[in-house]
Coordinates of C-alpha atoms and ligand atoms in Angstrom, one line a residue:
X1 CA 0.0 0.0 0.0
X2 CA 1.6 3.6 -1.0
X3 CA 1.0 6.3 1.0
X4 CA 3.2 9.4 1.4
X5 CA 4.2 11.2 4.0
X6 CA 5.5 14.7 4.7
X7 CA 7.7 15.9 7.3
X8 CA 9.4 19.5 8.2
X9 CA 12.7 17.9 7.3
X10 CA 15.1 20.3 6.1
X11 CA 16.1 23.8 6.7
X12 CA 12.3 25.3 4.8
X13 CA 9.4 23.2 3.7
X14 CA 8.0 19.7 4.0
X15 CA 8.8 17.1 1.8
X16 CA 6.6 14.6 0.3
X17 CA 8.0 11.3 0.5
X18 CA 7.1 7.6 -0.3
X19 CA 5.7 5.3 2.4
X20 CA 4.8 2.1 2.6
X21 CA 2.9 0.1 4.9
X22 CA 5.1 -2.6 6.0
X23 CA 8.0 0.1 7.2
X24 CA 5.7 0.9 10.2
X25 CA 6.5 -2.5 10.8
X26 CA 10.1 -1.9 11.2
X27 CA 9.5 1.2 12.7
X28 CA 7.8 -0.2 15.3
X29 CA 10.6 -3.0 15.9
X30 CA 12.7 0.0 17.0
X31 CA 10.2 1.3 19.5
X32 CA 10.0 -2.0 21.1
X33 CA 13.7 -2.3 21.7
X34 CA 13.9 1.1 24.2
X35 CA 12.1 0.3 27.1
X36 CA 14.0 -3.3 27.2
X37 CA 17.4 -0.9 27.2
X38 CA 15.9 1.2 29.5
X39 CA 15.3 -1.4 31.7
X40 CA 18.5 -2.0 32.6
X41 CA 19.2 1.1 33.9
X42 CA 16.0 2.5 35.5
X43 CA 14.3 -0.4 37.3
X44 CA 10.5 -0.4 37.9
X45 CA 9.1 1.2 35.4
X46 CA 6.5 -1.4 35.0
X47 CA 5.2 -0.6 38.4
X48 CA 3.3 2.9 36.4
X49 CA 2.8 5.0 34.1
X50 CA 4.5 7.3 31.3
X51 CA 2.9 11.0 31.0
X52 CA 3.7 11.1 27.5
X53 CA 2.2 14.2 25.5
X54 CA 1.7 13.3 21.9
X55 CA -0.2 14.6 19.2
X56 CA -1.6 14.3 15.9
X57 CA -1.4 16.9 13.1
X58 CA -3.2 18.1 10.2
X59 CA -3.0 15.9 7.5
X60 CA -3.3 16.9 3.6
X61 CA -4.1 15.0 0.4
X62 CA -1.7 14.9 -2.7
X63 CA -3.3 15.9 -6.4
X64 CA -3.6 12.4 -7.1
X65 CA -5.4 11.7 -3.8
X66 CA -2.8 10.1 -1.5
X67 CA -2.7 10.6 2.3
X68 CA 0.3 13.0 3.4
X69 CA 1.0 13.3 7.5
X70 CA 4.3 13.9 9.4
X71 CA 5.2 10.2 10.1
X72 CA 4.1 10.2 14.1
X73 CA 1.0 11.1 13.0
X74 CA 0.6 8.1 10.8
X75 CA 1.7 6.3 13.4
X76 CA -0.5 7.5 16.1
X77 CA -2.9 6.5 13.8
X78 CA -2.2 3.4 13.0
X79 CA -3.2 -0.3 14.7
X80 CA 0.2 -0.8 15.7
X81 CA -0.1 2.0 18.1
X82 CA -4.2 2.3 18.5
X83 CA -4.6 -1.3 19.5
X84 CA -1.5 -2.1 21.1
X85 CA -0.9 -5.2 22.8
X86 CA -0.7 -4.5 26.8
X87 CA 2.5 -4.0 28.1
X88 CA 3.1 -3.3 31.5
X89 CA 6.2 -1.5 30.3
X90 CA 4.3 1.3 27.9
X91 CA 1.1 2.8 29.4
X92 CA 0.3 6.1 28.7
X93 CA -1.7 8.3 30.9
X94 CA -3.3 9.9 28.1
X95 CA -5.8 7.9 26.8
X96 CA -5.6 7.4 22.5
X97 CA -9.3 9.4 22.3
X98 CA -6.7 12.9 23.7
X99 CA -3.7 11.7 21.7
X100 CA -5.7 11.0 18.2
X101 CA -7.7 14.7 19.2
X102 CA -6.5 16.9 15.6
X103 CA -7.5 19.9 17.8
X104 CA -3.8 20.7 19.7
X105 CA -5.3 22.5 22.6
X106 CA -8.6 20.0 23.2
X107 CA -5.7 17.2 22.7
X108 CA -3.2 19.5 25.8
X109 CA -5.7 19.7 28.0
X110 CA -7.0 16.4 28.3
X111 CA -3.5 14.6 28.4
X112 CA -2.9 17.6 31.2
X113 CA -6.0 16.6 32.9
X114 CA -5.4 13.0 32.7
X115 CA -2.0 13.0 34.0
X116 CA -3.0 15.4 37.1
X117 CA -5.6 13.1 38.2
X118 CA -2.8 10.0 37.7
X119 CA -0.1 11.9 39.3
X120 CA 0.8 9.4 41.8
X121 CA 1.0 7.0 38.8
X122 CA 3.9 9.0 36.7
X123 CA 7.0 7.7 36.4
X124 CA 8.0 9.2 33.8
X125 CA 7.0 13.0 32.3
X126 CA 8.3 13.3 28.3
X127 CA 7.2 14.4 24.6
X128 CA 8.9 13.6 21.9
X129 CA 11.5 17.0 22.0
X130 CA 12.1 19.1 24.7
X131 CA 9.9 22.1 23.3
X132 CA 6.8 19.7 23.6
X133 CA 7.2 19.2 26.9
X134 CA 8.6 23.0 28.0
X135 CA 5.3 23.8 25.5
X136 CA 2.9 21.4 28.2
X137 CA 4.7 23.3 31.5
X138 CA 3.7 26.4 30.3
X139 CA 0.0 25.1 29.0
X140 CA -0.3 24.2 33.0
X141 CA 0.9 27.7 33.9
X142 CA -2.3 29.1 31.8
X143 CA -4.7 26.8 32.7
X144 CA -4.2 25.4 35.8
X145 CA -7.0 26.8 37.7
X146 CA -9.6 25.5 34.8
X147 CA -7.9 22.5 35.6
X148 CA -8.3 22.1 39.1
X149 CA -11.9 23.5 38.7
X150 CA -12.9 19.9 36.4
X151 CA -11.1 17.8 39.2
X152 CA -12.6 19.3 42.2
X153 CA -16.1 18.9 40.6
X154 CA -15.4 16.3 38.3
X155 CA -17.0 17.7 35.4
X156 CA -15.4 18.4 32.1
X157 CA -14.7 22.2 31.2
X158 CA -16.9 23.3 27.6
X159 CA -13.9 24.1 25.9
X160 CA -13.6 20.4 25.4
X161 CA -16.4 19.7 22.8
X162 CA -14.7 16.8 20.8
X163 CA -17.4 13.8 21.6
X164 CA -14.9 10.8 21.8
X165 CA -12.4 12.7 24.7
X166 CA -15.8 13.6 26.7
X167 CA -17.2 10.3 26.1
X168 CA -13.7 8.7 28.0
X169 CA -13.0 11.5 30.3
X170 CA -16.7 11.0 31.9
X171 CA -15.7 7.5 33.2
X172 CA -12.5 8.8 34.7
X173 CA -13.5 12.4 36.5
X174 CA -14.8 11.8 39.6
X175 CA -14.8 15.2 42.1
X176 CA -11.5 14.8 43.9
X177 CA -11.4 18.4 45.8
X178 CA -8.3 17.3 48.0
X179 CA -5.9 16.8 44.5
X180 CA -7.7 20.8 42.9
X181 CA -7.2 22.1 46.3
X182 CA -3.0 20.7 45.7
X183 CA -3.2 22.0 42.3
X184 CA -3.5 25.4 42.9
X185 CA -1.6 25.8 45.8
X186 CA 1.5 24.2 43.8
X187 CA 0.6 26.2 40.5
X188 CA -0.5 29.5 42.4
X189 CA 3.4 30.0 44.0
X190 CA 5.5 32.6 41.6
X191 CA 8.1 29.9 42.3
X192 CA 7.7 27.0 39.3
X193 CA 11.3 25.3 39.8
X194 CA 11.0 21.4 40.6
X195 CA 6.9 21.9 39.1
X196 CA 7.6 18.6 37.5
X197 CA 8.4 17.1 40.9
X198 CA 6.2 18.4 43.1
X199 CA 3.1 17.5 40.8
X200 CA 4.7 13.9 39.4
X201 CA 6.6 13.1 42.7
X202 CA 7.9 9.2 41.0
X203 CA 9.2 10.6 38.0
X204 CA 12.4 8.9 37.7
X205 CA 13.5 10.6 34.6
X206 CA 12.5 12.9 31.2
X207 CA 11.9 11.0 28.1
X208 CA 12.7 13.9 25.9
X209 CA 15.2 14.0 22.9
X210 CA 17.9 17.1 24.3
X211 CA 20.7 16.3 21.7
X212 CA 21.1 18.8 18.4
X213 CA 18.8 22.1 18.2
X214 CA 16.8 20.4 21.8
X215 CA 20.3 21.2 23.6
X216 CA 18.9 25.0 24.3
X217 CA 16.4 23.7 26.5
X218 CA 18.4 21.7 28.9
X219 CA 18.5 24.9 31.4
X220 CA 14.7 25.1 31.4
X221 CA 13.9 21.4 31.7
X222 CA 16.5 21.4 35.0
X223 CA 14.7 24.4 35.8
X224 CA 11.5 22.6 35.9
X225 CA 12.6 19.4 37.4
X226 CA 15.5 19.9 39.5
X227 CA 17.9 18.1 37.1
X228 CA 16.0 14.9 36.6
X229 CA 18.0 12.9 34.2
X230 CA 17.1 13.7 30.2
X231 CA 16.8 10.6 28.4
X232 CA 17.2 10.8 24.3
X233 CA 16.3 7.2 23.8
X234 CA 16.3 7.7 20.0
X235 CA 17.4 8.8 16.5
X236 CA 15.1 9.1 13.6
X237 CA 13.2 11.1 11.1
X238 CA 10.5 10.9 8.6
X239 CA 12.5 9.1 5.8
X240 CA 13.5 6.6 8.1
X241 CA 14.6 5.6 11.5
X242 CA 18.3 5.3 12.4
X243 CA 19.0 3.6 15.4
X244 CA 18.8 3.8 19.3
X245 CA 20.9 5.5 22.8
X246 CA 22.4 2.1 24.3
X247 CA 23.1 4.4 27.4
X248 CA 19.9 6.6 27.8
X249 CA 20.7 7.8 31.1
X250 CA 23.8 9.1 29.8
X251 CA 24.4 13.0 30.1
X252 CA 23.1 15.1 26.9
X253 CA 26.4 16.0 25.9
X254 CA 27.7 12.7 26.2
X255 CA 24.5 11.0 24.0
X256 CA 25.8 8.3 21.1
X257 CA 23.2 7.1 18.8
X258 CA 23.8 3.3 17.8
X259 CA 22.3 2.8 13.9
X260 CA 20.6 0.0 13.2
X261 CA 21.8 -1.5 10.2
X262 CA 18.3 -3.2 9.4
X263 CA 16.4 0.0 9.3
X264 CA 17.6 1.1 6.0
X265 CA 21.3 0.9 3.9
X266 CA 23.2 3.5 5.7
X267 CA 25.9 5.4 3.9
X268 CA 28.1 8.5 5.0
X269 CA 29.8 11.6 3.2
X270 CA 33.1 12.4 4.8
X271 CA 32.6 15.8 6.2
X272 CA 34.8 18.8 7.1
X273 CA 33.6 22.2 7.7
X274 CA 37.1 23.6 7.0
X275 CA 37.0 21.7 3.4
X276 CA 33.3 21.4 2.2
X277 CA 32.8 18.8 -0.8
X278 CA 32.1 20.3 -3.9
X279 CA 29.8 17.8 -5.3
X280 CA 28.6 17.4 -9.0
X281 CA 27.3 14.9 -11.0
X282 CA 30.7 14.0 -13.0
X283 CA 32.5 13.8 -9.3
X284 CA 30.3 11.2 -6.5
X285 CA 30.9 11.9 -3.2
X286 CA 33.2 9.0 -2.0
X287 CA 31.0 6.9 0.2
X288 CA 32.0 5.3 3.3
X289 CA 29.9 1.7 4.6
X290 CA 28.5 2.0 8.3
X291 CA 31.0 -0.9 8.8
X292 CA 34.2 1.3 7.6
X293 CA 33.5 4.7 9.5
X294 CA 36.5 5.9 11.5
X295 CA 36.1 6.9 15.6
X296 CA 36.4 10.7 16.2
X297 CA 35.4 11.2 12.1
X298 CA 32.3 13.6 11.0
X299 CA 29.9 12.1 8.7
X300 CA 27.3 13.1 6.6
X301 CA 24.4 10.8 6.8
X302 CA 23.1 9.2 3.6
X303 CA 20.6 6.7 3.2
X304 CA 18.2 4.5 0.9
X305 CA 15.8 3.5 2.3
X306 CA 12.7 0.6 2.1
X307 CA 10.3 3.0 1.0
X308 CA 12.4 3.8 -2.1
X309 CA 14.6 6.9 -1.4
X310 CA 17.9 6.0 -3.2
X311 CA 20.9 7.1 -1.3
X312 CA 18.9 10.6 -0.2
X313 CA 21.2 12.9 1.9
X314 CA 19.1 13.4 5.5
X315 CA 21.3 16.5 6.1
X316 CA 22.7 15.3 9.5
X317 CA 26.1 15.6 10.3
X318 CA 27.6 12.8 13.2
X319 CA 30.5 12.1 14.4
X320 CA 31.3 8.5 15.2
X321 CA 32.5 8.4 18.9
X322 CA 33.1 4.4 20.0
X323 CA 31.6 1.3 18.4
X324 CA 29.3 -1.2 20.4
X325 CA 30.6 -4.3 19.1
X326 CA 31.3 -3.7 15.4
X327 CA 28.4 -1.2 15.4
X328 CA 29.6 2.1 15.6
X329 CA 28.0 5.0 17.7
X330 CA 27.2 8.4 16.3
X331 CA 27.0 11.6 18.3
X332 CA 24.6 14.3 16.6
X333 CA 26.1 17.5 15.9
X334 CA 24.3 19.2 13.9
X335 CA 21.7 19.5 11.1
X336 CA 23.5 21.1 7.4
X337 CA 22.0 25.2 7.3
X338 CA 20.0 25.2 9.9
X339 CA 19.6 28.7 11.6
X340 CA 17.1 29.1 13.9
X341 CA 14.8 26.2 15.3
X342 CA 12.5 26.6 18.1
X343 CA 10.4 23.3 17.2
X344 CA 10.1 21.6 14.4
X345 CA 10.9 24.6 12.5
X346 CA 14.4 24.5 10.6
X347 CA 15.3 27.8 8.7
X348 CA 18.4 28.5 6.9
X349 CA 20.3 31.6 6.0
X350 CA 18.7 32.4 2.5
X351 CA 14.8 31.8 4.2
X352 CA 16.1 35.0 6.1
X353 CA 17.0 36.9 3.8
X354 CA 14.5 36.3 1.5
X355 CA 11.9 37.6 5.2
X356 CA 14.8 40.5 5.8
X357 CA 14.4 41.5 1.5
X358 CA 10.4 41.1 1.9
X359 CA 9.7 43.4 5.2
X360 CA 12.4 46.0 3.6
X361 CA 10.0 46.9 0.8
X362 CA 7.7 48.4 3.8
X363 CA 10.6 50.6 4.8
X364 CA 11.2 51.9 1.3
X365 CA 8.4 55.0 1.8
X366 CA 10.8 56.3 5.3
X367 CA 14.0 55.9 3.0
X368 CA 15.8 53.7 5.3
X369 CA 17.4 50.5 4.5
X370 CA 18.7 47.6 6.5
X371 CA 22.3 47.6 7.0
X372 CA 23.0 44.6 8.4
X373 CA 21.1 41.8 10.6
X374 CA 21.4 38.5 12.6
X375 CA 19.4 36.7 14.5
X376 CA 18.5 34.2 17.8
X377 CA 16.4 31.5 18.5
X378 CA 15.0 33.1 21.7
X379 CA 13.8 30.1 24.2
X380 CA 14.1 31.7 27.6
X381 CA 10.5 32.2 27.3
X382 CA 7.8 29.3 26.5
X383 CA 7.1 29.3 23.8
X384 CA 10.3 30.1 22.2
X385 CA 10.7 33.1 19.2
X386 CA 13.1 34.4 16.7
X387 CA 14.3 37.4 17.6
X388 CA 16.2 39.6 14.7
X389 CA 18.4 42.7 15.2
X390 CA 18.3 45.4 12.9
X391 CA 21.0 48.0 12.0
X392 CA 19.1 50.8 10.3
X393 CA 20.0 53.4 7.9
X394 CA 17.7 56.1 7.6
X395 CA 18.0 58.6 5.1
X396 CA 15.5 61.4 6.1
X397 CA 16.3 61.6 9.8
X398 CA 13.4 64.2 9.9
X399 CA 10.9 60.9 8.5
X400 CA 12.3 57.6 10.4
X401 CA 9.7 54.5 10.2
X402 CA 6.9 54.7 12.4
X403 CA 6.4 51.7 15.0
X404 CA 3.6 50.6 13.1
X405 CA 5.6 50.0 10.2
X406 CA 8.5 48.1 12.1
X407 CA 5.6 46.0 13.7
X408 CA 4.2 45.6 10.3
X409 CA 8.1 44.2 9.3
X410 CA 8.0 41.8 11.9
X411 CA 4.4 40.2 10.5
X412 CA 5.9 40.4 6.8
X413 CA 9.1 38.6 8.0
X414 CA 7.1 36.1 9.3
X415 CA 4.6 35.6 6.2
X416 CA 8.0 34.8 4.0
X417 CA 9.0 32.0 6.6
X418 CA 8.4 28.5 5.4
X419 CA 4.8 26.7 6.7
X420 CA 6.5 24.6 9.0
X421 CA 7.1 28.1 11.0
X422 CA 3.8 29.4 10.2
X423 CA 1.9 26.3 11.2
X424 CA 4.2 26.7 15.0
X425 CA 2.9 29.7 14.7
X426 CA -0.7 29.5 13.8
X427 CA -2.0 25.8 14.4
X428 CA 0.5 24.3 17.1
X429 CA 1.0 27.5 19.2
X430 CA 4.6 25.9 19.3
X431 CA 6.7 29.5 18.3
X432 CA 5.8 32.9 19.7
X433 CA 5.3 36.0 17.7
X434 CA 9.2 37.3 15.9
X435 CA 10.9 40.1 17.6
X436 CA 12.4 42.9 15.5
X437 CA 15.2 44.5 17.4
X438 CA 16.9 47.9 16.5
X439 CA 20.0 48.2 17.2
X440 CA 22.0 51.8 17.2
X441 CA 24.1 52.5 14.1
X442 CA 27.8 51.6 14.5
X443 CA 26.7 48.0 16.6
X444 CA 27.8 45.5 13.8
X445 CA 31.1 47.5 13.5
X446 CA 31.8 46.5 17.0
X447 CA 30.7 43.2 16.7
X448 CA 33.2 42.8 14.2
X449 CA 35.7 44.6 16.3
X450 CA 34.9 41.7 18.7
X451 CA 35.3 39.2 16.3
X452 CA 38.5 40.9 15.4
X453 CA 39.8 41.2 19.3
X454 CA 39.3 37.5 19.9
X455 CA 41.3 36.3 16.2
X456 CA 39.0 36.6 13.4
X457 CA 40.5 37.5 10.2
X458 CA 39.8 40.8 8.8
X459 CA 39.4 39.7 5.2
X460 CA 37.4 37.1 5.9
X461 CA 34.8 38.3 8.6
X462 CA 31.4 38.0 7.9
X463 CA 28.6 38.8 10.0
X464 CA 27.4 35.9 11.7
X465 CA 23.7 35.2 10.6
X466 CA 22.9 33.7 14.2
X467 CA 24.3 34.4 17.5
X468 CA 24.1 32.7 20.8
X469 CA 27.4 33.1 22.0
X470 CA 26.8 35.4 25.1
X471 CA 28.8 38.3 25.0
X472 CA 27.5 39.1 21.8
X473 CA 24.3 38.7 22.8
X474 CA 25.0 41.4 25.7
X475 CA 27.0 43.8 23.6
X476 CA 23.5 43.7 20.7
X477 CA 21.1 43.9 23.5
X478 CA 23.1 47.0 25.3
X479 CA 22.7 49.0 22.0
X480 CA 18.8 48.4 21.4
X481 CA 16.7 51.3 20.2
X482 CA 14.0 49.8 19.8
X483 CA 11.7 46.3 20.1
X484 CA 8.7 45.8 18.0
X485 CA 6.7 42.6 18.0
X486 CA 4.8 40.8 15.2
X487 CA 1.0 42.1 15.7
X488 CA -0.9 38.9 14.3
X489 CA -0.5 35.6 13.2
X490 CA 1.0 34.9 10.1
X491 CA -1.1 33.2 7.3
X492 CA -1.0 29.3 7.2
X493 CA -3.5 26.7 6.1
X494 CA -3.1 22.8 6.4
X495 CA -3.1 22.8 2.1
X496 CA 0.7 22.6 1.2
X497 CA 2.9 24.8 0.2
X498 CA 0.3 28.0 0.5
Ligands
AMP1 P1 11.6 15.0 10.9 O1 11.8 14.3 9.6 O2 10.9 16.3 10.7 O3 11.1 14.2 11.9 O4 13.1 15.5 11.3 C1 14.1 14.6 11.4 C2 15.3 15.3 11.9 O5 15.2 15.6 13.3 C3 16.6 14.4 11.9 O6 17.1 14.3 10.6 C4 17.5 15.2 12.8 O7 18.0 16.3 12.2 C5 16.5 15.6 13.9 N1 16.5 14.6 15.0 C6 15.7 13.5 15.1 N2 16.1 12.8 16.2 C7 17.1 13.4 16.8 C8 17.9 13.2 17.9 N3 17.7 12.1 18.7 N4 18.8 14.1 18.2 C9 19.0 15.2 17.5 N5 18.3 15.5 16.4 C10 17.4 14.6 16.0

């Protein structure tokens, strides 16, 4: 059976790809290896339960009529996950009628609800990344007392009008004022660090990938739960899944991913940033087998898969760090031109400056122009936003451009992202509104100066597109003029590519 399947893969749009029935078969014969590995390490966790937010999301048909759906929604959907066999080792709090819910905040607050009233249960608190689960924290912060109002009366709030989740949530409300009475006094303190612990006392650990564009988040999750380990238990995408953490307790920076050589045929570009490949059709890139990668080397990942993709570059780069056996483990270093991410939003450096070209045109009638720009993927707040520093020049000092306009910029930056931003944006709630930042003339000069002081070249500086490095980040923020938001919500509907 063919079926497609899109995915916000890399850096700009989704990408249809093939899909074929029996591969949720082999994806599913990865699943069933990581609470086996994880039970060597964390015992008990057959004694409860796993609050486990997932979620479907909109799905689209192709012109010729073919399903297309980001692959955990296919399998969310699917018998291999609706009627799953009972194991003691994988029961969800949220019951399927929440997690199969299209509607994201009908779907939040009943997994929300559902894992309150199970509290005692929880042994472990996770989403897939570490933005879903920072994303569910701060859903609790907004709706805890509607929350606590359904448990103490045990009656389900209106909001929730999908007829399967109240059908299911009326056998398992029952008034339980002593657990709302709990709730808000934990949720009503200014003071949210160890939340996770004081509501889900038995969590043993995080089941959240923290490794590649997740690492931001590993201050706020500590934050939240007072350092609980962060378990990535595994390493896929929509094309295919790769492999599995043989160590999931192990510390985020330390994370190998172990590929499973039955998944697909796995194949890797030698890679060095210093040296990029210059690859053309007359010169292949000289492939190295999974069996022949070096220890300490960086890869490109390239696969072909059993859906039909025919050595397809992911756009992963890994670095092999020891082998387990003869099967050698990768650490994940980065994706290939990826800028900013908050979620499962990738952009690159030409998706901003085709938003920086596209929100100049508004600033044309003041005269001004930017001079330069770079950015930051801003997660110190849930949920996280781009935030983009502006060096102005304008022309007619007498005429600069209004703070309507530079809102206005921020919106039109946002409309020429790619949909996988917009639909954060719009459907998920997942990204916040973009930030424009201006910054006093003369700023990028002294970044460069910066540059230049710690033993950049002169020649050969460019202005980062991206910053996180600290003092860069103080010295931009110390010479804001100005900070204008994005007034609405960009445009986005499920069709593709709109
Ligand atoms: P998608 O196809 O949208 O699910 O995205 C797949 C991509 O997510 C992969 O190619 C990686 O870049 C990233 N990814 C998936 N799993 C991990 C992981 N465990 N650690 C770091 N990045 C990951």
């Amino acid at each position: 059976m063919m079926k497609t399947c899109s995915s916000g893969t890399s850096a700009g749009e989704r990408k249809l790809m093939p899909f074929i029935h029996e591969e949720l078969d082999r994806r599913q014969l990865l699943y069933s290896l990581l609470m086996p590995v994880m039970n060597q390490y964390v015992p008990d966790l057959d004694k409860g339960k796993a609050l486990h937010f997932l979620f479907v999301k909109a799905e689209t048909k192709t012109p010729g009529g073919l399903v297309a759906r980001p692959v955990l929604t296919s399998y969310y959907k699917s018998d291999h996950f609706k009627n799953r066999p009972f194991d003691p080792y994988n029961l969800y709090t949220s019951p399927n009628e929440a997690i199969l819910c299209p509607d994201s905040f009908q779907s939040m607050y009943t997994q929300m609800l559902c894992g309150l009233i199970m509290r005692h249960q929880v042994l472990r608190v996770g989403a897939v990344f570490a933005s879903g689960l920072l994303r569910a924290i701060r859903f609790l912060q907004l709706n805890w007392q509607q929350l606590s109002h359904d448990i103490s009366t045990g009656t389900l709030s209106p909001k929730i009008t999908d007829p399967s989740i109240r059908e299911c949530m009326a056998k398992l409300l029952k008034p339980d004022p002593e657990l709302a009475e709990f709730i808000n006094m934990e949720c009503s303190s200014e003071d949210w660090e160890r939340i996770i612990t004081r509501i889900w006392p038995n969590t043993k650990y995080l089941d959240v990938i923290v490794t590649g564009a997740m690492a931001q988040y590993i201050p706020t999750l500590d934050y939240y739960s007072g350092g609980l380990p962060k378990a990535c238990t595994m390493y896929g995408s929509s094309e295919c899944y790769f492999g599995l953490n043989l160590r999931p307790i192990s510390d985020p920076s330390d994370v190998s991913y172990t590929i499973m050589p039955n998944m697909g045929y796995f194949e890797f570009i030698p890679h060095d940033d210093s040296s990029p490949l210059t690859l053309s059709r007359d010169s292949p890139p000289p492939l190295v087998d999974l069996a022949y990668v070096e220890v300490g080397k960086y890869y490109e990942l390239v696969i072909t898969t059993y859906c039909g993709l025919n050595r397809y570059r992911v756009g992963d780069i890994l670095q092999v760090t020891r082998f387990h056996n003869t099967a050698p483990e990768f650490r994940f270093v980065r994706r290939k031109n990826v800028l900013l991410s908050i979620d499962s939003d990738k952009t690159d450096e030409s998706e901003l400056q085709r938003g920086i070209e596209n929100a100049s045109v508004l600033l044309k009638e003041f005269n001004t122009t930017v001079v330069e720009y770079t950015s930051y993927a801003d997660t110190k707040s849930i949920p996280g936003h781009y935030v983009i520093y502006w060096e102005l020049m304008i022309k007619n000092a007498s005429r600069p451009p209004t703070n309507e306009v530079l809102n206005q910029c921020c919106l039109a930056m946002e409309e020429s992202l790619n949909s996988v931003y917009r639909q954060g944006r719009v459907a998920d709630n997942s990204i916040g509104p973009l930030e424009i930042r201006v910054v006093k003339n003369g700023t990028f000069e002294e970044l460069m100066d910066y540059a230049i002081s710690r033993g950049a070249s002169i020649n050969q500086y460019k202005v980062p597109r991206c910053v996180s490095f600290t003092p860069i980040m103080e010295l931009l923020d110390s010479r804001v003029i100005s900070v204008h938001f994005s007034p609405a919500a960009p445009h986005w509907t499920p069709e593709r590519r709109r």
